[in-house]
CSV table of C-alpha atoms in Angstrom, one decimal:
chain,number,residue,atom,x,y,z
A,30,MET,CA,-31.6,95.2,-20.7
A,31,LYS,CA,-28.3,96.1,-22.3
A,32,SER,CA,-26.5,94.3,-19.5
A,33,ALA,CA,-28.6,91.2,-20.1
A,34,ASN,CA,-27.8,91.3,-23.8
A,35,ARG,CA,-24.1,91.6,-23.0
A,36,ALA,CA,-24.3,88.5,-20.7
A,37,ALA,CA,-26.2,86.6,-23.4
A,38,HIS,CA,-23.7,87.6,-26.0
A,39,ALA,CA,-20.7,86.6,-23.8
A,40,ILE,CA,-22.3,83.2,-23.2
A,41,LEU,CA,-23.0,82.8,-26.9
A,42,MET,CA,-19.4,83.7,-27.8
A,43,PHE,CA,-18.0,81.2,-25.1
A,44,ALA,CA,-20.2,78.4,-26.6
A,45,ILE,CA,-19.0,79.2,-30.1
A,46,ALA,CA,-15.4,79.1,-28.9
A,47,LEU,CA,-16.0,75.7,-27.2
A,48,ILE,CA,-17.5,74.3,-30.4
A,49,PHE,CA,-14.6,75.6,-32.4
A,50,ILE,CA,-12.1,74.0,-30.1
A,51,PHE,CA,-14.1,70.7,-30.2
A,52,PHE,CA,-14.1,70.7,-34.0
A,53,GLN,CA,-10.4,71.6,-34.2
A,54,THR,CA,-9.4,68.6,-32.0
A,55,GLY,CA,-11.7,66.3,-33.9
A,56,GLY,CA,-14.0,65.6,-30.9
A,57,GLY,CA,-13.3,61.9,-31.3
A,58,ALA,CA,-16.0,61.5,-33.9
A,59,VAL,CA,-16.7,64.9,-35.6
A,60,TYR,CA,-15.4,66.0,-39.0
A,61,ARG,CA,-14.1,69.6,-39.4
A,62,THR,CA,-13.7,71.4,-42.7
A,63,ALA,CA,-10.1,71.2,-44.0
A,64,VAL,CA,-8.0,73.6,-46.0
A,65,SER,CA,-8.7,72.3,-49.5
A,66,ALA,CA,-6.0,71.6,-52.0
A,67,ARG,CA,-6.8,71.8,-55.6
A,68,ALA,CA,-4.8,69.0,-57.3
A,69,GLU,CA,-4.8,69.4,-61.0
A,70,SER,CA,-2.7,66.3,-61.5
A,71,GLU,CA,0.3,64.3,-60.1
A,72,VAL,CA,2.8,66.7,-61.7
A,73,SER,CA,1.3,70.0,-60.4
A,74,SER,CA,3.4,71.8,-57.8
A,75,VAL,CA,2.7,71.2,-54.1
A,76,ILE,CA,2.7,74.9,-53.3
A,77,LYS,CA,0.4,75.6,-56.2
A,78,ASP,CA,-2.1,73.0,-55.0
A,79,LEU,CA,-2.1,74.2,-51.4
A,80,THR,CA,-2.3,77.9,-52.1
A,81,ALA,CA,-5.3,77.3,-54.4
A,82,ASP,CA,-7.3,77.7,-51.2
A,83,LYS,CA,-7.4,81.3,-50.1
A,84,ASN,CA,-7.5,80.3,-46.4
A,85,PHE,CA,-4.1,78.6,-46.6
A,86,ASN,CA,-1.7,80.4,-44.3
A,87,PHE,CA,2.1,79.9,-44.4
A,88,ALA,CA,2.4,81.1,-40.8
A,89,ASP,CA,0.7,77.9,-39.6
A,90,TYR,CA,3.7,75.9,-40.9
A,91,PRO,CA,7.0,77.3,-39.6
A,92,GLU,CA,10.4,75.9,-40.3
A,93,GLU,CA,12.0,74.1,-37.3
A,94,LEU,CA,15.3,72.4,-38.0
A,95,TYR,CA,15.2,70.1,-34.9
A,96,ASN,CA,11.6,69.1,-35.3
A,97,PHE,CA,11.6,65.8,-37.1
A,98,SER,CA,7.9,65.2,-37.1
A,99,ILE,CA,5.8,64.6,-40.3
A,100,GLU,CA,2.2,65.7,-40.4
A,101,VAL,CA,-0.5,65.0,-43.0
A,102,ILE,CA,-2.1,68.4,-43.6
A,103,GLN,CA,-4.3,67.5,-46.6
A,104,VAL,CA,-5.5,64.8,-49.0
A,105,ALA,CA,-6.8,65.6,-52.4
A,106,GLU,CA,-8.3,63.8,-55.5
A,107,SER,CA,-6.8,65.0,-58.8
A,108,GLU,CA,-8.9,65.6,-61.8
A,109,GLY,CA,-7.5,62.4,-63.3
A,110,GLY,CA,-8.8,60.3,-60.4
A,111,GLU,CA,-5.4,60.1,-58.5
A,112,LEU,CA,-5.2,60.2,-54.7
A,113,LEU,CA,-2.6,62.6,-53.3
A,114,ILE,CA,-1.3,63.2,-49.8
A,115,TYR,CA,0.3,66.5,-48.6
A,116,THR,CA,2.7,66.6,-45.6
A,117,TYR,CA,4.3,69.2,-43.5
A,118,GLN,CA,7.9,68.4,-42.3
A,119,PRO,CA,9.4,71.3,-40.3
A,120,CYS,CA,13.0,70.1,-40.8
A,121,GLN,CA,12.8,69.4,-44.5
A,122,SER,CA,15.2,72.1,-45.7
A,123,ALA,CA,17.9,70.4,-43.6
A,124,ILE,CA,16.9,66.7,-43.5
A,125,LYS,CA,14.6,65.2,-46.0
A,126,LEU,CA,12.6,62.4,-44.5
A,127,ILE,CA,10.9,60.7,-47.4
A,128,CYS,CA,7.8,58.6,-46.9
A,129,ARG,CA,7.6,55.4,-48.8
A,130,GLU,CA,4.2,53.8,-47.8
A,131,VAL,CA,0.9,54.7,-46.1
A,132,ASN,CA,-1.2,52.4,-43.9
A,133,MET,CA,-4.7,53.3,-45.0
A,134,SER,CA,-8.3,52.0,-45.3
A,135,PHE,CA,-11.3,53.4,-47.2
A,136,SER,CA,-13.7,53.1,-44.3
A,137,ASP,CA,-14.7,55.4,-41.5
A,138,LYS,CA,-15.1,52.4,-39.1
A,139,LEU,CA,-11.4,52.1,-38.4
A,140,GLY,CA,-10.1,53.9,-35.3
A,141,GLY,CA,-12.6,53.4,-32.6
A,142,GLU,CA,-15.2,51.2,-30.9
A,143,VAL,CA,-17.1,48.8,-33.2
A,144,THR,CA,-19.8,46.1,-33.0
A,145,ILE,CA,-18.0,43.9,-35.6
A,146,ALA,CA,-15.2,44.7,-38.0
A,147,GLU,CA,-16.0,44.0,-41.6
A,148,SER,CA,-13.4,43.3,-44.3
A,149,ALA,CA,-13.8,46.9,-45.7
A,150,ASP,CA,-12.7,48.2,-42.3
A,151,LYS,CA,-9.3,46.8,-42.6
A,152,PRO,CA,-6.3,48.8,-43.8
A,153,ARG,CA,-3.6,48.0,-46.4
A,154,LEU,CA,-0.2,49.3,-47.2
A,155,TYR,CA,0.0,51.5,-50.4
A,156,LYS,CA,3.3,52.7,-51.9
A,157,LEU,CA,3.9,56.5,-51.9
A,158,LYS,CA,5.7,58.4,-54.7
A,159,GLN,CA,7.1,61.8,-53.8
A,160,VAL,CA,6.2,64.0,-56.7
A,161,SER,CA,6.8,67.6,-55.5
A,162,THR,CA,8.5,69.4,-52.6
A,163,TRP,CA,8.7,73.1,-51.6
A,164,GLY,CA,10.1,74.4,-48.3
A,165,VAL,CA,8.5,72.3,-45.5
A,166,PHE,CA,5.8,70.8,-47.8
A,167,SER,CA,5.7,67.6,-49.8
A,168,LYS,CA,3.2,66.0,-52.1
A,169,TYR,CA,2.9,62.3,-52.6
A,170,LEU,CA,1.0,60.1,-55.1
A,171,VAL,CA,-0.7,57.1,-53.5
A,172,GLU,CA,0.2,54.4,-56.1
A,173,GLY,CA,-2.4,51.7,-57.0
A,174,VAL,CA,-5.4,53.8,-55.9
A,175,THR,CA,-8.1,55.2,-58.1
A,176,VAL,CA,-10.7,57.5,-56.7
A,177,SER,CA,-14.1,55.9,-56.3
A,178,SER,CA,-17.2,57.2,-58.0
A,179,ASP,CA,-19.2,57.1,-54.8
A,180,ASN,CA,-20.6,60.4,-53.6
A,181,GLU,CA,-18.8,60.1,-50.3
A,182,ARG,CA,-15.3,58.7,-50.0
A,183,PHE,CA,-13.1,58.0,-46.9
A,184,TYR,CA,-9.4,57.9,-46.6
A,185,ASN,CA,-8.6,56.6,-43.1
A,186,ILE,CA,-4.8,57.1,-42.6
A,187,THR,CA,-3.3,55.2,-39.7
A,188,SER,CA,0.4,55.9,-40.4
A,189,LEU,CA,3.1,56.8,-42.8
A,190,TYR,CA,6.4,54.8,-43.3
A,191,ARG,CA,9.7,56.6,-43.9
A,192,ASP,CA,13.3,55.4,-44.1
A,193,TYR,CA,15.5,55.1,-41.1
A,194,ASP,CA,17.9,58.1,-40.6
A,195,LYS,CA,20.9,57.8,-38.3
A,196,LEU,CA,20.8,61.6,-37.5
A,197,VAL,CA,17.2,61.4,-36.4
A,198,ASP,CA,16.4,58.0,-35.1
A,199,ASP,CA,17.6,56.0,-32.1
A,200,GLY,CA,20.5,53.7,-33.0
A,201,SER,CA,18.5,50.7,-31.7
A,202,LEU,CA,16.2,51.2,-34.7
A,203,LYS,CA,18.9,50.9,-37.3
A,204,ASP,CA,17.8,47.4,-38.4
A,205,GLU,CA,14.2,48.6,-38.9
A,206,HIS,CA,13.4,48.9,-42.6
A,207,GLY,CA,10.6,51.4,-42.1
A,208,ILE,CA,9.9,53.9,-39.3
A,209,ALA,CA,6.2,54.3,-38.7
A,210,VAL,CA,4.9,57.9,-38.3
A,211,ASN,CA,1.6,58.1,-36.4
A,212,VAL,CA,-1.2,60.0,-38.3
A,213,GLY,CA,-4.6,58.9,-37.0
A,214,GLN,CA,-6.8,60.9,-39.4
A,215,CYS,CA,-9.9,60.0,-41.3
A,216,TRP,CA,-10.5,62.2,-44.3
A,217,LYS,CA,-13.9,62.5,-46.0
A,218,ALA,CA,-14.2,63.7,-49.6
A,219,GLU,CA,-17.7,64.5,-50.7
A,220,THR,CA,-18.9,65.7,-54.1
A,221,VAL,CA,-21.4,68.5,-53.7
A,222,GLY,CA,-22.7,70.4,-56.8
A,223,GLY,CA,-19.9,69.1,-58.9
A,224,ALA,CA,-17.2,70.3,-56.5
A,225,VAL,CA,-15.2,68.2,-53.9
A,226,GLN,CA,-15.3,69.2,-50.3
A,227,TYR,CA,-12.9,67.8,-47.7
A,228,ALA,CA,-13.3,67.3,-44.0
A,229,VAL,CA,-11.2,65.5,-41.4
A,230,LYS,CA,-11.5,63.9,-38.0
A,231,LYS,CA,-9.0,62.5,-35.5
A,232,VAL,CA,-9.2,58.7,-35.0
A,233,ASP,CA,-7.6,56.5,-32.4
A,234,THR,CA,-4.6,54.3,-33.2
A,235,ILE,CA,-2.6,51.7,-31.2
A,236,THR,CA,1.2,51.8,-31.1
A,237,ILE,CA,3.3,48.6,-31.3
A,238,THR,CA,6.4,48.8,-29.1
A,239,ASP,CA,9.4,46.5,-28.2
A,240,CYS,CA,9.0,44.2,-31.1
A,241,LEU,CA,10.8,40.8,-31.5
A,242,TYR,CA,10.8,39.3,-34.9
A,243,GLY,CA,12.0,35.9,-36.1
A,244,THR,CA,11.4,32.4,-37.5
A,245,ILE,CA,10.9,29.3,-35.3
A,246,ARG,CA,11.8,26.2,-37.2
A,247,VAL,CA,9.5,23.3,-36.2
A,248,PRO,CA,11.1,19.9,-37.2
A,249,GLU,CA,8.7,17.5,-39.1
A,250,GLY,CA,11.1,14.5,-39.5
A,251,PHE,CA,12.6,13.0,-42.6
A,252,ASN,CA,12.1,10.4,-45.3
A,253,PHE,CA,14.5,8.4,-47.4
A,254,ALA,CA,15.5,11.5,-49.4
A,255,PHE,CA,14.8,14.8,-47.6
A,256,SER,CA,14.2,16.2,-44.2
A,257,TYR,CA,11.4,18.7,-43.6
A,258,SER,CA,10.5,21.5,-41.2
A,259,CYS,CA,7.7,24.1,-40.7
A,260,ASP,CA,9.0,27.7,-40.5
A,261,MET,CA,6.7,29.6,-38.1
A,262,HIS,CA,7.1,33.3,-38.7
A,263,VAL,CA,6.3,35.3,-35.6
A,264,ILE,CA,6.0,38.9,-34.2
A,265,ALA,CA,6.1,39.3,-30.4
A,266,PHE,CA,5.3,42.8,-29.1
A,267,ASP,CA,3.9,45.1,-26.5
A,268,THR,CA,1.4,48.0,-27.0
A,269,ASP,CA,0.7,51.4,-25.5
A,270,ILE,CA,-2.8,50.1,-24.7
A,271,LYS,CA,-3.3,47.2,-22.4
A,272,MET,CA,-5.7,44.8,-24.2
A,273,ASP,CA,-7.8,42.3,-22.3
A,274,ASP,CA,-8.1,40.0,-25.3
A,275,LEU,CA,-6.6,40.2,-28.8
A,276,LEU,CA,-9.1,38.9,-31.3
A,277,GLU,CA,-7.6,39.6,-34.7
A,278,ALA,CA,-4.6,41.2,-36.3
A,279,ASP,CA,-3.4,42.2,-39.8
A,280,VAL,CA,0.3,41.8,-40.7
A,281,ALA,CA,1.9,43.1,-43.9
A,282,PHE,CA,5.3,41.8,-45.0
A,283,LYS,CA,7.5,40.8,-47.9
A,284,TYR,CA,8.6,37.3,-48.7
A,285,SER,CA,10.9,35.5,-51.1
A,286,TYR,CA,11.4,31.8,-52.0
A,287,ILE,CA,15.0,30.9,-52.1
A,288,GLU,CA,17.3,27.9,-52.7
A,289,LYS,CA,20.8,27.6,-51.3
A,290,GLY,CA,23.7,25.4,-52.2
A,291,ILE,CA,27.1,24.8,-50.6
A,292,TYR,CA,28.5,27.9,-52.2
A,293,GLY,CA,25.8,30.4,-51.1
A,294,GLN,CA,22.7,31.9,-52.7
A,295,ASP,CA,21.5,30.2,-55.8
A,296,THR,CA,18.1,31.7,-56.8
A,297,GLY,CA,18.4,35.2,-55.5
A,298,TYR,CA,15.7,37.3,-53.9
A,299,LYS,CA,12.4,38.0,-55.6
A,300,TRP,CA,10.4,39.9,-53.0
A,301,HIS,CA,6.6,39.8,-53.0
A,302,ASP,CA,4.1,41.8,-50.9
A,303,LYS,CA,1.6,40.0,-48.7
A,304,THR,CA,-0.9,40.8,-46.0
A,305,VAL,CA,-2.5,38.2,-43.8
A,306,THR,CA,-5.3,38.4,-41.2
A,307,VAL,CA,-4.7,36.3,-38.1
A,308,ASN,CA,-7.7,35.3,-35.9
A,309,TYR,CA,-7.5,34.0,-32.3
A,310,LYS,CA,-9.5,30.9,-33.2
A,311,GLU,CA,-7.0,29.8,-35.8
A,312,LYS,CA,-4.3,27.3,-35.2
A,313,GLY,CA,-1.0,26.6,-37.0
A,314,THR,CA,0.2,23.0,-37.5
A,315,SER,CA,3.2,21.1,-38.7
A,316,GLU,CA,3.3,17.9,-40.8
A,317,ASP,CA,4.5,14.4,-39.8
A,318,HIS,CA,6.8,12.6,-42.2
A,319,ILE,CA,7.9,8.9,-42.3
A,320,PHE,CA,10.5,9.3,-39.6
A,321,GLY,CA,8.8,12.1,-37.7
A,322,LYS,CA,7.7,12.5,-34.1
A,323,GLY,CA,4.1,13.5,-34.7
A,324,LYS,CA,2.3,16.7,-35.7
A,325,LYS,CA,2.5,19.8,-33.5
A,326,THR,CA,-0.1,22.6,-33.2
A,327,TRP,CA,-0.1,26.1,-31.8
A,328,ASP,CA,-2.5,29.1,-31.5
A,329,ARG,CA,-2.0,31.9,-34.0
A,330,ILE,CA,-2.5,34.5,-31.2
A,331,GLN,CA,-1.2,33.9,-27.7
A,332,LYS,CA,0.2,35.9,-24.8
A,333,GLY,CA,4.0,35.7,-24.5
A,334,ALA,CA,4.1,33.3,-21.5
A,335,ASP,CA,1.5,31.0,-23.1
A,336,PHE,CA,3.5,30.9,-26.3
A,337,VAL,CA,6.7,29.8,-24.5
A,338,MET,CA,4.8,27.1,-22.7
A,339,THR,CA,3.4,25.9,-26.0
A,340,LEU,CA,6.9,25.6,-27.4
A,341,GLY,CA,8.0,23.8,-24.3
A,342,GLU,CA,5.2,21.2,-24.6
A,343,ALA,CA,6.1,20.7,-28.3
A,344,LYS,CA,9.8,20.2,-27.3
A,345,ILE,CA,10.8,23.0,-29.6
A,346,GLU,CA,14.2,24.3,-28.4
A,347,MET,CA,15.1,27.9,-27.8
A,348,SER,CA,18.0,29.8,-26.2
A,349,ASP,CA,17.3,30.9,-22.6
A,350,GLU,CA,17.7,34.5,-23.6
A,351,MET,CA,15.2,34.2,-26.5
A,352,GLU,CA,12.7,32.3,-24.3
A,353,ASN,CA,13.0,35.0,-21.6
A,354,ASP,CA,12.4,37.8,-24.2
A,355,LEU,CA,9.3,36.0,-25.5
A,356,TRP,CA,8.0,35.3,-22.1
A,357,ASN,CA,8.0,39.0,-21.2
A,358,LYS,CA,6.1,40.1,-24.4
A,359,GLN,CA,2.4,40.9,-24.1
A,360,TRP,CA,1.4,39.1,-27.3
A,361,VAL,CA,2.8,36.8,-30.0
A,362,LEU,CA,1.4,36.5,-33.5
A,363,ALA,CA,2.4,33.3,-35.3
A,364,PHE,CA,1.1,34.9,-38.5
A,365,TRP,CA,2.5,32.7,-41.3
A,366,ASP,CA,3.9,29.2,-41.9
A,367,THR,CA,6.1,28.1,-44.8
A,368,ALA,CA,8.0,24.9,-45.7
A,369,TYR,CA,11.7,24.3,-45.2
A,370,GLU,CA,13.5,21.4,-46.9
A,371,ASP,CA,17.0,20.0,-46.4
A,372,ILE,CA,17.8,18.0,-49.5
A,373,THR,CA,20.6,16.2,-47.8
A,374,GLY,CA,18.7,15.3,-44.6
A,375,GLY,CA,17.1,12.0,-45.5
A,376,VAL,CA,18.4,8.4,-45.0
A,377,PHE,CA,20.2,8.6,-48.4
A,378,GLY,CA,20.7,12.3,-48.3
A,379,TRP,CA,24.4,12.0,-48.7
A,380,LEU,CA,23.8,11.2,-52.4
A,381,ASN,CA,22.2,14.6,-52.8
A,382,TYR,CA,25.1,16.2,-50.9
A,383,VAL,CA,27.5,14.7,-53.5
A,384,GLY,CA,25.3,16.4,-56.2
A,385,ALA,CA,25.5,19.7,-54.2
A,386,VAL,CA,29.3,19.7,-54.5
A,387,PHE,CA,28.7,20.2,-58.3
A,388,GLY,CA,26.3,23.1,-57.8
A,389,GLY,CA,23.1,21.4,-56.6
A,390,THR,CA,20.6,22.7,-54.1
A,391,ILE,CA,20.8,21.9,-50.4
A,392,TYR,CA,18.2,24.1,-48.7
A,393,ARG,CA,14.8,25.3,-49.9
A,394,SER,CA,12.8,27.9,-47.8
A,395,THR,CA,10.8,31.1,-47.8
A,396,ILE,CA,12.2,34.1,-46.0
A,397,VAL,CA,10.4,37.1,-44.6
A,398,LYS,CA,11.3,40.8,-44.1
A,399,ASP,CA,9.6,44.2,-43.6
A,400,ALA,CA,7.0,42.7,-41.3
A,401,THR,CA,4.7,45.2,-39.6
A,402,VAL,CA,1.4,45.0,-37.7
A,403,ILE,CA,-1.1,47.3,-39.4
A,404,ARG,CA,-4.3,46.6,-37.5
A,405,LEU,CA,-5.5,45.1,-34.1
A,406,GLU,CA,-9.0,44.2,-33.1
A,407,PHE,CA,-9.4,43.6,-29.4
A,408,LEU,CA,-11.4,43.8,-26.2
A,409,LYS,CA,-10.8,46.2,-23.4
A,410,ASP,CA,-13.0,46.8,-20.4
A,411,GLY,CA,-15.8,45.0,-22.1
A,412,LYS,CA,-15.7,47.1,-25.2
A,413,HIS,CA,-14.8,46.0,-28.8
A,414,TYR,CA,-12.2,48.1,-30.7
A,415,ASN,CA,-10.8,48.1,-34.2
A,416,LEU,CA,-7.7,50.3,-34.4
A,417,GLY,CA,-5.0,50.8,-37.0
A,418,ALA,CA,-1.6,49.9,-35.6
A,419,VAL,CA,1.5,52.1,-35.8
A,420,SER,CA,4.4,49.6,-36.0
A,421,ASN,CA,8.0,49.9,-37.5
A,422,LYS,CA,9.0,47.4,-40.1
A,423,SER,CA,11.3,44.5,-39.4
A,424,ASP,CA,14.7,43.6,-40.9
A,425,GLU,CA,15.1,40.2,-42.6
A,426,TYR,CA,14.0,37.4,-40.3
A,427,ASP,CA,16.5,35.1,-38.6
A,428,VAL,CA,15.8,31.6,-37.1
A,429,ILE,CA,15.4,32.3,-33.4
A,430,GLY,CA,14.4,28.8,-32.2
A,431,GLY,CA,13.8,25.1,-33.1
A,432,GLY,CA,15.8,23.5,-35.9
A,433,ASP,CA,15.9,20.8,-38.6
A,434,GLU,CA,15.9,17.1,-37.7
A,435,THR,CA,17.9,15.0,-40.2
A,436,PHE,CA,18.8,11.3,-40.5
A,437,GLY,CA,22.3,12.2,-39.3
A,438,ASP,CA,20.8,14.0,-36.3
A,439,ALA,CA,18.7,11.0,-35.5
A,440,VAL,CA,21.7,8.6,-35.7
A,441,LYS,CA,23.7,10.9,-33.5
A,442,ASP,CA,20.9,11.3,-31.0
A,443,GLY,CA,20.4,7.6,-30.9
A,444,ILE,CA,24.0,6.9,-30.1
A,445,ASN,CA,24.0,9.7,-27.5
A,446,ASP,CA,20.8,8.3,-25.9
A,447,PHE,CA,22.3,4.8,-25.8
A,448,PHE,CA,25.5,5.9,-24.0
A,449,ASN,CA,23.6,8.3,-21.8
A,450,ASN,CA,21.3,5.5,-20.7
A,451,LEU,CA,24.2,3.1,-20.1
A,452,TRP,CA,26.0,5.7,-18.0
A,453,ASN,CA,22.9,6.5,-16.0
A,454,LYS,CA,22.4,2.8,-15.2
A,455,PHE,CA,26.1,2.5,-14.2
A,456,LYS,CA,25.9,5.6,-12.1
A,457,ASN,CA,22.6,4.5,-10.4
A,458,PHE,CA,24.1,1.1,-9.6
A,459,PHE,CA,27.1,2.5,-7.8
A,460,THR,CA,25.3,5.4,-6.1
A,461,SER,CA,22.8,3.0,-4.5
A,462,MET,CA,25.6,0.8,-2.9
A,463,PRO,CA,26.0,0.9,0.9
A,464,TRP,CA,29.3,2.1,2.5
A,465,TRP,CA,30.5,-1.4,3.5
A,466,ALA,CA,30.2,-2.6,-0.1
A,467,TRP,CA,32.4,0.3,-1.2
A,468,LEU,CA,34.9,-0.8,1.6
A,469,LEU,CA,35.0,-4.3,0.3
A,470,ILE,CA,35.5,-3.1,-3.3
A,471,ALA,CA,38.3,-0.9,-2.1
A,472,LEU,CA,40.0,-3.8,-0.4
A,473,VAL,CA,40.3,-5.7,-3.8
A,474,PRO,CA,42.6,-3.3,-5.6
A,475,LEU,CA,44.5,-2.7,-2.3
A,476,SER,CA,45.2,-6.4,-1.9
A,477,ILE,CA,46.3,-6.8,-5.5
A,478,CYS,CA,48.7,-3.9,-5.1
A,479,LEU,CA,50.2,-5.3,-1.9
A,480,THR,CA,50.6,-8.7,-3.5
A,481,VAL,CA,52.4,-7.3,-6.5
A,482,LEU,CA,54.7,-5.2,-4.3
A,483,SER,CA,55.5,-8.2,-2.1
A,484,ILE,CA,56.6,-10.2,-5.1
A,485,ILE,CA,58.8,-7.4,-6.5
A,486,PHE,CA,60.1,-6.2,-3.1
A,487,PRO,CA,60.3,-9.1,-0.6
A,488,PRO,CA,60.9,-6.7,2.4
A,489,VAL,CA,57.5,-5.3,1.6
A,490,TRP,CA,56.0,-8.6,2.4
A,491,ALA,CA,57.6,-8.7,5.8
A,492,VAL,CA,56.1,-5.3,6.5
A,493,VAL,CA,52.7,-6.4,5.2
A,494,LYS,CA,52.8,-9.6,7.3
A,495,THR,CA,53.6,-7.5,10.4
A,496,VAL,CA,50.8,-5.1,9.6
A,497,LEU,CA,48.3,-7.9,8.8
A,498,LYS,CA,49.2,-9.7,12.1
A,499,THR,CA,48.7,-6.4,14.0
A,500,VAL,CA,45.4,-5.7,12.2
A,501,LEU,CA,44.3,-9.3,12.8
A,502,LYS,CA,45.1,-9.1,16.5
A,503,LEU,CA,43.3,-5.8,16.7
A,504,PHE,CA,40.2,-7.3,15.0
A,505,VAL,CA,40.4,-10.4,17.3
A,506,GLY,CA,40.6,-8.1,20.3
A,507,ILE,CA,37.7,-6.0,19.1
A,508,PHE,CA,35.7,-9.2,18.4
A,509,LYS,CA,36.4,-10.6,21.9
A,510,ALA,CA,35.4,-7.3,23.5
A,511,LEU,CA,32.2,-7.2,21.6
A,512,TRP,CA,31.5,-10.8,22.4
A,513,TRP,CA,32.2,-10.2,26.0
A,514,LEU,CA,29.8,-7.2,26.0
A,515,LEU,CA,27.2,-9.2,24.2
A,516,CYS,CA,27.4,-12.1,26.7
A,517,LEU,CA,27.5,-9.9,29.8
A,518,PRO,CA,23.7,-9.7,30.3
A,519,PHE,CA,23.4,-13.5,30.0
A,520,ARG,CA,26.2,-14.1,32.4
A,521,GLY,CA,24.5,-11.8,34.9
A,522,ILE,CA,21.3,-13.7,34.6
A,523,ALA,CA,23.1,-17.0,35.0
A,524,ALA,CA,24.9,-15.7,38.1
A,525,LEU,CA,21.6,-14.6,39.6
A,526,PHE,CA,20.0,-18.1,39.2
A,527,ASN,CA,23.2,-19.8,40.6
A,528,ARG,CA,23.1,-17.6,43.7
A,529,LYS,CA,19.4,-18.4,44.2
A,530,GLY,CA,20.0,-22.2,43.9
A,531,LYS,CA,22.8,-22.1,46.6
A,532,LYS,CA,20.4,-20.4,49.1
A,533,GLU,CA,17.8,-23.1,48.6
């Protein structure tokens, strides 16, 4: 009996251990109780907040100078309704990697399989303010967020964004304005008996890799004053999950309207934050002005190869290198369109150019920077997923394809087309001529040269006459030989009939 009890006890302990491991790893869908920070306010010390929980153990967070990771170890709601995030950074005493933003939603439906994604299940970027540090720990205030009065609150964190650091990051990332740190945690805060209890589960994310950012300028023609273009702002990328179909994407970025003159920047940068949702059913389109070549349309979401073919059909020019890079990307998001105006590009645009010499504007456009994909909704193996995206931020966008079409360009193209057509007709005429025609043509300048030389140098004429007589005799001899060969069969037939007549 005792042996049976021991066996049952062992099985029970093994089951408890399995359950403990399952809860600690998140189980894909199960919350586990978290160490609970007591955040009195924004200004309270990070270590005071964390050690308010008697279960907090410093040994769980060792200092490691060459470990550049950042982990979210707790979220907390302050007594004043502020949302706070606590991080563990092992190398913080040597290198301080400060987080600037968090990619987060307030729904527990982000990070896995869904039936349909609602607007509440979409994340947004929120600015972070570092308010306290101690050793390997940091405390951040999430700006612009006030704790809800709902009994159950969710803080679904996809990623953090920190500054680029040349000692930590690959040199190829030096142009990235924000390095994304994967988190993939959904925190639940629940008010029970007047006290807040916290629990956390692991959620899936999707990582954006090998990004290509840029603006493709789609020409729209010109009128009597200005020329116009549509600036198509794109992100091309691969992912660590091979998607069958990309249905929707959220892109966050900054933009600024600018005007430029001959002498550089006029208006300066005034950056604004913006987030757009791009759906696979949506299309972008350009306009068509008085002297335009028609509207052009494109899908907002395409595979890289399809996007390149769309540009080719629309006759939007790109460098071979850029076209090859786009072709090899899994997906392209044409996430936003803005207007580009060339004040000097119209029929009478030169008048505006004269004004620009005295400080007037030449170009008007909207520029983009810090673009990052923050969510992807897609199909894979027949299942529908809605995942937060871990994606670095871009540098300021450059024009990577297309261009402006002005009146001057149209005139230049028209002249080039005229001479190209003339040259092609001239070339086709001569390339289609037979060899004997080329021989006759060659004899004309040759005869002219010989005539001129004969007049200037009389002895030349004697030589020419001798050569001509020799050539003439040669041609006469060849003609006689050919004539003899041509008549030979007929002479044979005639001789045969003559012989037959003599016999009779």
